[in-house]
């Protein structure tokens, strides 16, 4: 294990911005007999300790007729565990904070405490990994919270239902076809306590989790606490993931939607490789050339020069299984969506046919590397990144990301532009504003 905080690995010369100092996150790891993987990142320069527990379960692991369960569990896990009726209260008493998030691939719980109070975090997290309280009242309360969130964020907010409509257009067999919140409210309304218990004991297992402890901690200390608090939790039978592969898309799909929104919008999605694929970073840089920031091709041409869109951007979903490059923009009043799409396609086709310039590649590499560097300033972010990298099978991926970005060639990006930015590989949604 490399001692200390962050260790300089090398200086990288940038054509435009001088040197980037590429940093290495030091860590050590071990595994408990029950399969819980633990990583330790020591940073004596801070006064806090961080615990991040990543469960290898997301909305892609749900049944198509019982969706929204991974997100529901994000809420249920704070509703009381086997021996602790309230999660937040004892944590707040020792000066701690916590939160969680769910996406298509993972459910992630994290907390920060003063380093001296780290054991409180171990006590709390181990008890809810052992078992929830399964109090029917908690289920009813959290069911109502999730339903209200579904209504407010996805049904009653302008453009809130975009992913409820775009995902099933783009994905026909893979479970990415539904949003993390779920397909429909009825799936949460009809969830039974047996459904909840089955989901918990299938996925919330020590052998289905990765724990990162970071900050002002020591490996021996973390190892002792891990064995004390998590060692007796029994391993479960981890479900073998057998998800259907999304077939190659061979013709463009189109969906027209009308809603009460202030401006008409265009969404265009192209299939691309998943997060741990060798071509991911090249595809990500391709999307940045298209639509990251005011100097990107789409913004410069369609907002600044032609005055067709009010705003436009492109981004990648970053999902573990094959994901999407998504272009979305809101058109100026009086511009027809199909005409706007033609202008958008002109920009995309020029990039696909002619490729990118060396200057563009250097610019988006600099942006990507800066984002990675800033993302490693906070110890909590380092803990999250370590956990996600460990999920890939190589925890040291967290220290290889900058090099992976740097080694992307112009040929790589040009090749993916031709492979991915094809109409036959795209799905388009015209999001029209209702006529007043």
Short mmCIF file of C-alpha atoms in Angstrom, two decimals:
data_model
loop_
_atom_site.label_atom_id
_atom_site.label_comp_id
_atom_site.label_asym_id
_atom_site.label_seq_id
_atom_site.Cartn_x
_atom_site.Cartn_y
_atom_site.Cartn_z
CA UNK A 1 0.00 0.00 0.00
CA UNK A 2 1.30 3.44 -0.88
CA UNK A 3 1.39 5.55 2.26
CA UNK A 4 0.15 9.10 2.52
CA UNK A 5 -2.62 11.09 0.88
CA UNK A 6 -2.41 11.55 -2.88
CA UNK A 7 0.80 10.62 -4.64
CA UNK A 8 1.98 12.37 -7.81
CA UNK A 9 2.21 9.83 -10.58
CA UNK A 10 3.44 11.92 -13.49
CA UNK A 11 3.22 15.30 -15.13
CA UNK A 12 1.33 15.38 -18.41
CA UNK A 13 2.16 18.02 -20.98
CA UNK A 14 -0.89 19.68 -22.52
CA UNK A 15 -0.63 21.57 -25.79
CA UNK A 16 -3.01 24.24 -24.54
CA UNK A 17 -2.72 24.39 -20.76
CA UNK A 18 0.77 23.54 -19.58
CA UNK A 19 1.04 20.56 -17.25
CA UNK A 20 -1.59 18.37 -15.62
CA UNK A 21 -0.43 16.73 -12.41
CA UNK A 22 -2.02 13.29 -12.47
CA UNK A 23 -2.75 12.03 -8.96
CA UNK A 24 -2.98 8.57 -7.51
CA UNK A 25 -5.48 7.52 -4.84
CA UNK A 26 -3.71 5.20 -2.41
CA UNK A 27 -5.74 2.30 -1.01
CA UNK A 28 -5.55 -1.17 0.43
CA UNK A 29 -8.20 -3.88 0.33
CA UNK A 30 -9.30 -7.11 1.96
CA UNK A 31 -12.32 -9.40 1.91
CA UNK A 32 -14.27 -10.88 4.80
CA UNK A 33 -15.20 -14.59 4.80
CA UNK A 34 -18.83 -13.62 4.03
CA UNK A 35 -17.73 -11.98 0.76
CA UNK A 36 -17.86 -8.32 1.79
CA UNK A 37 -15.15 -6.47 -0.12
CA UNK A 38 -13.53 -3.64 1.87
CA UNK A 39 -11.21 -0.90 0.59
CA UNK A 40 -9.36 1.55 2.82
CA UNK A 41 -8.08 4.94 1.71
CA UNK A 42 -6.01 6.72 4.36
CA UNK A 43 -5.95 10.51 4.30
CA UNK A 44 -4.50 11.95 7.53
CA UNK A 45 -4.94 15.52 6.24
CA UNK A 46 -8.69 15.52 7.04
CA UNK A 47 -10.55 15.21 10.33
CA UNK A 48 -13.44 13.13 9.04
CA UNK A 49 -14.07 9.52 8.14
CA UNK A 50 -16.24 8.40 5.25
CA UNK A 51 -18.10 5.12 4.80
CA UNK A 52 -19.43 4.31 1.35
CA UNK A 53 -21.33 1.08 0.76
CA UNK A 54 -22.15 0.22 -2.83
CA UNK A 55 -24.70 -2.54 -3.41
CA UNK A 56 -24.49 -4.20 -6.80
CA UNK A 57 -28.17 -3.71 -7.54
CA UNK A 58 -30.00 -1.14 -9.63
CA UNK A 59 -33.18 -0.82 -11.61
CA UNK A 60 -31.78 -3.17 -14.27
CA UNK A 61 -32.16 -5.99 -11.69
CA UNK A 62 -35.92 -5.54 -11.34
CA UNK A 63 -38.68 -7.58 -12.88
CA UNK A 64 -40.50 -5.80 -15.70
CA UNK A 65 -43.78 -6.02 -13.77
CA UNK A 66 -42.28 -4.94 -10.43
CA UNK A 67 -40.19 -1.87 -11.20
CA UNK A 68 -39.01 0.93 -8.93
CA UNK A 69 -37.92 -1.47 -6.16
CA UNK A 70 -34.24 -0.47 -6.11
CA UNK A 71 -35.26 3.16 -5.64
CA UNK A 72 -37.87 2.21 -3.05
CA UNK A 73 -35.14 0.46 -1.07
CA UNK A 74 -33.02 3.59 -1.10
CA UNK A 75 -35.81 5.01 1.07
CA UNK A 76 -36.62 1.89 3.11
CA UNK A 77 -33.02 1.48 4.25
CA UNK A 78 -33.40 4.65 6.34
CA UNK A 79 -36.65 3.50 7.96
CA UNK A 80 -35.22 1.38 10.76
CA UNK A 81 -33.21 -1.84 10.93
CA UNK A 82 -33.27 -5.00 13.05
CA UNK A 83 -31.98 -3.42 16.27
CA UNK A 84 -32.04 0.31 15.49
CA UNK A 85 -35.46 1.97 15.06
CA UNK A 86 -34.03 5.24 13.72
CA UNK A 87 -30.99 5.53 11.47
CA UNK A 88 -30.61 9.32 11.37
CA UNK A 89 -30.93 10.16 15.06
CA UNK A 90 -27.83 8.34 16.44
CA UNK A 91 -25.76 9.50 13.47
CA UNK A 92 -26.70 13.13 13.98
CA UNK A 93 -25.86 12.88 17.69
CA UNK A 94 -22.21 12.17 16.81
CA UNK A 95 -22.04 14.90 14.18
CA UNK A 96 -22.59 12.69 11.16
CA UNK A 97 -24.38 13.17 7.86
CA UNK A 98 -25.62 10.65 5.31
CA UNK A 99 -27.38 10.20 2.02
CA UNK A 100 -27.84 7.72 -0.82
CA UNK A 101 -28.62 7.44 -4.52
CA UNK A 102 -29.90 4.81 -6.91
CA UNK A 103 -29.40 4.46 -10.64
CA UNK A 104 -29.83 1.80 -13.29
CA UNK A 105 -26.80 -0.16 -12.07
CA UNK A 106 -26.09 0.45 -8.37
CA UNK A 107 -27.50 1.62 -5.07
CA UNK A 108 -25.00 3.64 -3.05
CA UNK A 109 -25.16 4.65 0.63
CA UNK A 110 -22.66 7.00 2.23
CA UNK A 111 -22.02 8.81 5.49
CA UNK A 112 -19.43 11.15 6.98
CA UNK A 113 -18.57 11.40 10.68
CA UNK A 114 -15.82 12.96 12.77
CA UNK A 115 -13.04 10.38 12.57
CA UNK A 116 -13.27 9.62 16.30
CA UNK A 117 -16.90 8.51 15.84
CA UNK A 118 -16.29 6.09 12.97
CA UNK A 119 -17.57 3.10 14.91
CA UNK A 120 -21.06 4.61 15.04
CA UNK A 121 -21.12 4.34 11.26
CA UNK A 122 -20.07 0.69 11.41
CA UNK A 123 -22.80 -0.05 13.94
CA UNK A 124 -25.51 1.62 11.83
CA UNK A 125 -24.49 0.21 8.45
CA UNK A 126 -23.94 -3.32 9.67
CA UNK A 127 -27.35 -3.48 11.35
CA UNK A 128 -29.25 -2.51 8.24
CA UNK A 129 -27.17 -4.90 6.14
CA UNK A 130 -28.10 -7.61 8.63
CA UNK A 131 -31.83 -6.96 8.23
CA UNK A 132 -34.39 -4.22 7.96
CA UNK A 133 -37.11 -3.95 10.60
CA UNK A 134 -39.76 -4.74 7.96
CA UNK A 135 -42.25 -2.60 9.83
CA UNK A 136 -45.44 -2.33 7.71
CA UNK A 137 -45.82 1.28 8.81
CA UNK A 138 -42.40 2.14 7.37
CA UNK A 139 -43.34 0.54 4.07
CA UNK A 140 -46.52 2.58 3.89
CA UNK A 141 -44.75 5.84 4.73
CA UNK A 142 -41.97 5.30 2.18
CA UNK A 143 -44.42 4.05 -0.43
CA UNK A 144 -46.26 7.37 -0.15
CA UNK A 145 -42.99 9.32 -0.33
CA UNK A 146 -41.92 7.53 -3.52
CA UNK A 147 -45.35 7.91 -5.13
CA UNK A 148 -45.34 11.63 -4.35
CA UNK A 149 -41.82 11.90 -5.82
CA UNK A 150 -43.01 10.09 -8.95
CA UNK A 151 -45.86 12.57 -9.35
CA UNK A 152 -43.93 15.74 -8.58
CA UNK A 153 -40.67 15.05 -10.43
CA UNK A 154 -41.82 12.90 -13.33
CA UNK A 155 -45.49 13.57 -14.03
CA UNK A 156 -46.25 17.14 -12.92
CA UNK A 157 -43.04 18.90 -13.90
CA UNK A 158 -42.29 20.25 -17.39
CA UNK A 159 -40.20 17.69 -19.32
CA UNK A 160 -40.27 15.44 -16.24
CA UNK A 161 -41.53 12.44 -18.19
CA UNK A 162 -38.81 12.59 -20.86
CA UNK A 163 -37.03 9.44 -19.65
CA UNK A 164 -40.30 7.63 -19.00
CA UNK A 165 -40.95 7.98 -22.74
CA UNK A 166 -37.46 7.99 -24.28
CA UNK A 167 -36.12 4.87 -22.55
CA UNK A 168 -38.76 2.46 -23.93
CA UNK A 169 -38.26 3.99 -27.37
CA UNK A 170 -34.52 3.30 -27.27
CA UNK A 171 -34.46 -0.04 -25.40
CA UNK A 172 -36.75 -2.87 -26.48
CA UNK A 173 -35.53 -5.83 -24.38
CA UNK A 174 -32.92 -4.58 -21.90
CA UNK A 175 -34.24 -3.38 -18.50
CA UNK A 176 -32.76 0.06 -19.14
CA UNK A 177 -36.11 0.52 -20.87
CA UNK A 178 -37.58 1.84 -17.61
CA UNK A 179 -36.41 4.73 -15.45
CA UNK A 180 -35.03 4.19 -11.95
CA UNK A 181 -38.26 5.56 -10.45
CA UNK A 182 -40.09 2.70 -12.20
CA UNK A 183 -42.37 2.17 -15.16
CA UNK A 184 -45.56 3.24 -13.45
CA UNK A 185 -46.87 4.22 -10.03
CA UNK A 186 -48.97 1.05 -9.71
CA UNK A 187 -45.84 -1.11 -9.30
CA UNK A 188 -45.02 0.72 -6.04
CA UNK A 189 -48.65 0.99 -4.98
CA UNK A 190 -49.03 -2.79 -5.25
CA UNK A 191 -45.71 -3.76 -3.62
CA UNK A 192 -46.27 -6.26 -0.79
CA UNK A 193 -44.16 -6.95 2.27
CA UNK A 194 -43.21 -10.30 0.73
CA UNK A 195 -41.98 -8.45 -2.38
CA UNK A 196 -39.89 -6.19 -0.16
CA UNK A 197 -38.38 -9.06 1.83
CA UNK A 198 -37.56 -11.05 -1.30
CA UNK A 199 -35.80 -8.09 -2.88
CA UNK A 200 -33.80 -7.37 0.29
CA UNK A 201 -32.61 -10.94 0.85
CA UNK A 202 -31.75 -11.31 -2.84
CA UNK A 203 -29.58 -8.20 -3.16
CA UNK A 204 -28.65 -6.60 0.18
CA UNK A 205 -26.01 -9.18 0.99
CA UNK A 206 -22.42 -8.73 2.19
CA UNK A 207 -21.24 -10.69 -0.85
CA UNK A 208 -23.14 -8.25 -3.09
CA UNK A 209 -21.58 -5.15 -1.54
CA UNK A 210 -18.38 -3.11 -1.68
CA UNK A 211 -17.46 -0.97 1.32
CA UNK A 212 -14.93 1.85 1.18
CA UNK A 213 -13.74 3.51 4.38
CA UNK A 214 -11.73 6.67 3.78
CA UNK A 215 -10.34 9.70 5.54
CA UNK A 216 -8.49 9.91 8.84
CA UNK A 217 -8.49 6.15 9.35
CA UNK A 218 -6.01 3.27 9.52
CA UNK A 219 -6.18 -0.05 7.73
CA UNK A 220 -5.80 -2.11 10.92
CA UNK A 221 -8.53 -0.08 12.60
CA UNK A 222 -10.92 -0.58 9.66
CA UNK A 223 -10.12 -4.28 9.45
CA UNK A 224 -10.87 -4.79 13.16
CA UNK A 225 -14.17 -2.87 12.97
CA UNK A 226 -15.18 -4.64 9.77
CA UNK A 227 -14.68 -8.06 11.35
CA UNK A 228 -16.44 -6.98 14.55
CA UNK A 229 -19.52 -5.44 12.96
CA UNK A 230 -19.87 -7.15 9.57
CA UNK A 231 -18.09 -10.48 9.99
CA UNK A 232 -21.07 -12.32 11.51
CA UNK A 233 -23.57 -11.26 8.81
CA UNK A 234 -24.23 -14.38 6.74
CA UNK A 235 -23.54 -14.42 3.04
CA UNK A 236 -26.50 -15.08 0.82
CA UNK A 237 -26.97 -16.75 -2.50
CA UNK A 238 -26.05 -14.02 -4.93
CA UNK A 239 -28.35 -13.95 -7.92
CA UNK A 240 -26.56 -14.61 -11.19
CA UNK A 241 -27.32 -11.68 -13.43
CA UNK A 242 -28.63 -12.83 -16.83
CA UNK A 243 -29.91 -9.72 -18.53
CA UNK A 244 -31.06 -9.75 -22.15
CA UNK A 245 -28.70 -8.01 -24.56
CA UNK A 246 -30.23 -5.16 -26.52
CA UNK A 247 -30.29 -6.14 -30.22
CA UNK A 248 -28.48 -3.95 -32.73
CA UNK A 249 -30.80 -1.17 -33.87
CA UNK A 250 -31.12 -1.12 -37.64
CA UNK A 251 -33.58 1.67 -38.31
CA UNK A 252 -34.39 5.04 -36.81
CA UNK A 253 -37.23 5.21 -34.29
CA UNK A 254 -39.39 8.30 -33.86
CA UNK A 255 -41.80 9.36 -31.13
CA UNK A 256 -43.93 12.51 -31.01
CA UNK A 257 -45.07 13.83 -27.63
CA UNK A 258 -47.24 16.82 -26.78
CA UNK A 259 -47.26 18.40 -23.34
CA UNK A 260 -47.76 21.69 -21.54
CA UNK A 261 -44.15 22.90 -21.70
CA UNK A 262 -42.69 26.38 -22.31
CA UNK A 263 -40.58 25.44 -25.34
CA UNK A 264 -40.50 22.63 -27.85
CA UNK A 265 -37.60 20.23 -27.41
CA UNK A 266 -35.73 17.65 -29.45
CA UNK A 267 -34.08 14.52 -28.05
CA UNK A 268 -31.87 12.24 -30.12
CA UNK A 269 -30.17 9.14 -28.68
CA UNK A 270 -27.51 6.87 -30.19
CA UNK A 271 -26.47 3.49 -28.76
CA UNK A 272 -22.86 3.36 -27.50
CA UNK A 273 -20.56 1.06 -25.46
CA UNK A 274 -20.93 0.62 -21.69
CA UNK A 275 -18.91 2.28 -18.95
CA UNK A 276 -16.20 -0.37 -18.63
CA UNK A 277 -15.78 -1.00 -22.38
CA UNK A 278 -12.45 -0.09 -23.99
CA UNK A 279 -14.20 2.39 -26.31
CA UNK A 280 -16.15 4.23 -23.61
CA UNK A 281 -13.78 7.17 -23.23
CA UNK A 282 -13.52 7.69 -26.98
CA UNK A 283 -17.32 7.78 -27.23
CA UNK A 284 -17.47 10.13 -24.26
CA UNK A 285 -14.99 12.52 -25.89
CA UNK A 286 -17.00 12.29 -29.12
CA UNK A 287 -20.09 13.52 -27.27
CA UNK A 288 -18.02 16.34 -25.73
CA UNK A 289 -16.89 17.55 -29.16
CA UNK A 290 -20.52 17.57 -30.21
CA UNK A 291 -22.13 19.23 -27.25
CA UNK A 292 -20.07 20.05 -24.16
CA UNK A 293 -20.09 23.76 -23.50
CA UNK A 294 -20.48 26.92 -25.53
CA UNK A 295 -17.55 26.13 -27.85
CA UNK A 296 -18.90 22.72 -28.89
CA UNK A 297 -19.96 22.15 -32.47
CA UNK A 298 -23.69 21.95 -31.81
CA UNK A 299 -23.86 25.02 -29.58
CA UNK A 300 -21.57 27.12 -31.75
CA UNK A 301 -23.44 26.31 -34.97
CA UNK A 302 -27.06 25.96 -33.89
CA UNK A 303 -27.31 28.47 -31.03
CA UNK A 304 -24.73 31.15 -31.80
CA UNK A 305 -24.59 31.13 -35.61
CA UNK A 306 -27.94 29.89 -36.90
CA UNK A 307 -30.11 30.89 -33.94
CA UNK A 308 -32.20 27.68 -34.22
CA UNK A 309 -31.93 26.40 -30.64
CA UNK A 310 -32.10 28.29 -27.34
CA UNK A 311 -29.93 25.63 -25.77
CA UNK A 312 -28.38 22.34 -26.85
CA UNK A 313 -25.97 19.80 -25.37
CA UNK A 314 -24.74 16.24 -25.75
CA UNK A 315 -23.70 13.76 -23.07
CA UNK A 316 -23.20 10.06 -22.40
CA UNK A 317 -25.27 8.06 -19.92
CA UNK A 318 -22.26 6.22 -18.47
CA UNK A 319 -24.21 3.04 -17.71
CA UNK A 320 -22.42 -0.26 -17.15
CA UNK A 321 -24.27 -2.07 -19.92
CA UNK A 322 -24.28 -0.47 -23.40
CA UNK A 323 -25.60 3.05 -22.99
CA UNK A 324 -26.41 6.17 -24.96
CA UNK A 325 -25.05 9.36 -26.42
CA UNK A 326 -27.92 11.80 -25.97
CA UNK A 327 -28.39 15.14 -27.71
CA UNK A 328 -31.09 17.37 -26.32
CA UNK A 329 -32.04 20.91 -27.19
CA UNK A 330 -34.87 23.40 -26.89
CA UNK A 331 -35.74 25.19 -30.10
CA UNK A 332 -36.49 28.85 -30.53
CA UNK A 333 -40.12 29.88 -30.86
CA UNK A 334 -41.38 29.50 -34.41
CA UNK A 335 -38.79 26.89 -35.43
CA UNK A 336 -40.26 23.58 -36.58
CA UNK A 337 -38.79 20.57 -34.77
CA UNK A 338 -38.19 18.62 -37.96
CA UNK A 339 -36.34 21.56 -39.50
CA UNK A 340 -34.30 21.87 -36.32
CA UNK A 341 -33.43 18.19 -36.57
CA UNK A 342 -32.21 18.64 -40.15
CA UNK A 343 -29.80 21.34 -39.03
CA UNK A 344 -28.69 19.18 -36.11
CA UNK A 345 -28.07 16.26 -38.47
CA UNK A 346 -25.92 18.44 -40.70
CA UNK A 347 -23.57 19.12 -37.79
CA UNK A 348 -23.55 15.47 -36.74
CA UNK A 349 -22.96 14.21 -40.28
CA UNK A 350 -20.02 16.57 -40.89
CA UNK A 351 -18.38 15.26 -37.72
CA UNK A 352 -19.11 11.66 -38.72
CA UNK A 353 -17.82 12.12 -42.28
CA UNK A 354 -14.81 14.35 -41.67
CA UNK A 355 -13.81 13.51 -38.12
CA UNK A 356 -12.52 15.87 -35.43
CA UNK A 357 -9.49 18.14 -35.36
CA UNK A 358 -6.42 17.70 -33.18
CA UNK A 359 -7.28 20.94 -31.40
CA UNK A 360 -10.79 19.72 -30.57
CA UNK A 361 -9.45 16.45 -29.22
CA UNK A 362 -6.92 18.21 -27.00
CA UNK A 363 -9.60 20.59 -25.69
CA UNK A 364 -12.07 17.87 -24.69
CA UNK A 365 -9.28 15.77 -23.17
CA UNK A 366 -8.28 18.74 -21.03
CA UNK A 367 -11.89 19.21 -19.96
CA UNK A 368 -12.31 15.53 -19.11
CA UNK A 369 -9.08 15.35 -17.11
CA UNK A 370 -9.91 18.55 -15.22
CA UNK A 371 -13.28 17.05 -14.29
CA UNK A 372 -11.57 13.90 -13.00
CA UNK A 373 -9.09 15.93 -10.98
CA UNK A 374 -11.72 18.15 -9.37
CA UNK A 375 -13.80 15.06 -8.63
CA UNK A 376 -10.99 13.70 -6.46
CA UNK A 377 -10.61 16.75 -4.22
CA UNK A 378 -13.25 15.63 -1.70
CA UNK A 379 -12.53 12.46 0.25
CA UNK A 380 -16.16 11.35 -0.15
CA UNK A 381 -15.85 11.48 -3.94
CA UNK A 382 -12.66 9.44 -3.76
CA UNK A 383 -14.49 6.82 -1.72
CA UNK A 384 -17.35 6.66 -4.22
CA UNK A 385 -14.97 6.42 -7.18
CA UNK A 386 -13.02 3.63 -5.50
CA UNK A 387 -16.18 1.64 -4.86
CA UNK A 388 -17.36 2.00 -8.45
CA UNK A 389 -13.95 1.06 -9.81
CA UNK A 390 -13.90 -2.02 -7.60
CA UNK A 391 -17.24 -3.01 -9.12
CA UNK A 392 -15.48 -3.23 -12.49
CA UNK A 393 -13.20 -5.93 -11.10
CA UNK A 394 -10.20 -3.59 -10.98
CA UNK A 395 -10.24 -1.11 -8.09
CA UNK A 396 -7.13 0.56 -9.51
CA UNK A 397 -9.24 1.71 -12.47
CA UNK A 398 -9.74 4.86 -10.38
CA UNK A 399 -6.04 5.60 -10.95
CA UNK A 400 -6.06 4.68 -14.62
CA UNK A 401 -8.94 6.88 -15.83
CA UNK A 402 -6.78 9.89 -16.72
CA UNK A 403 -4.37 7.74 -18.68
CA UNK A 404 -7.28 6.07 -20.48
CA UNK A 405 -8.57 9.49 -21.50
CA UNK A 406 -5.11 10.66 -22.53
CA UNK A 407 -4.44 7.63 -24.74
CA UNK A 408 -7.63 8.08 -26.81
CA UNK A 409 -6.50 8.86 -30.35
CA UNK A 410 -8.09 10.93 -33.07
CA UNK A 411 -8.53 7.68 -34.99
CA UNK A 412 -10.51 6.19 -32.07
CA UNK A 413 -12.94 9.12 -31.95
CA UNK A 414 -13.31 9.29 -35.75
CA UNK A 415 -13.97 5.55 -35.92
CA UNK A 416 -16.71 5.76 -33.29
CA UNK A 417 -18.21 8.80 -34.99
CA UNK A 418 -18.77 6.71 -38.12
CA UNK A 419 -19.96 3.66 -36.15
CA UNK A 420 -22.34 5.37 -33.75
CA UNK A 421 -23.64 8.60 -35.30
CA UNK A 422 -25.85 6.88 -37.87
CA UNK A 423 -29.58 7.46 -38.33
CA UNK A 424 -30.18 3.70 -38.16
CA UNK A 425 -28.61 3.72 -34.69
CA UNK A 426 -30.70 6.64 -33.44
CA UNK A 427 -34.02 7.30 -31.76
CA UNK A 428 -35.68 10.72 -31.96
CA UNK A 429 -38.33 12.24 -29.72
CA UNK A 430 -40.13 15.42 -30.74
CA UNK A 431 -41.41 17.01 -27.55
CA UNK A 432 -44.02 19.48 -28.73
CA UNK A 433 -45.65 22.26 -26.75
CA UNK A 434 -49.43 22.18 -26.61
CA UNK A 435 -51.05 24.90 -28.66
CA UNK A 436 -52.54 27.55 -26.40
#
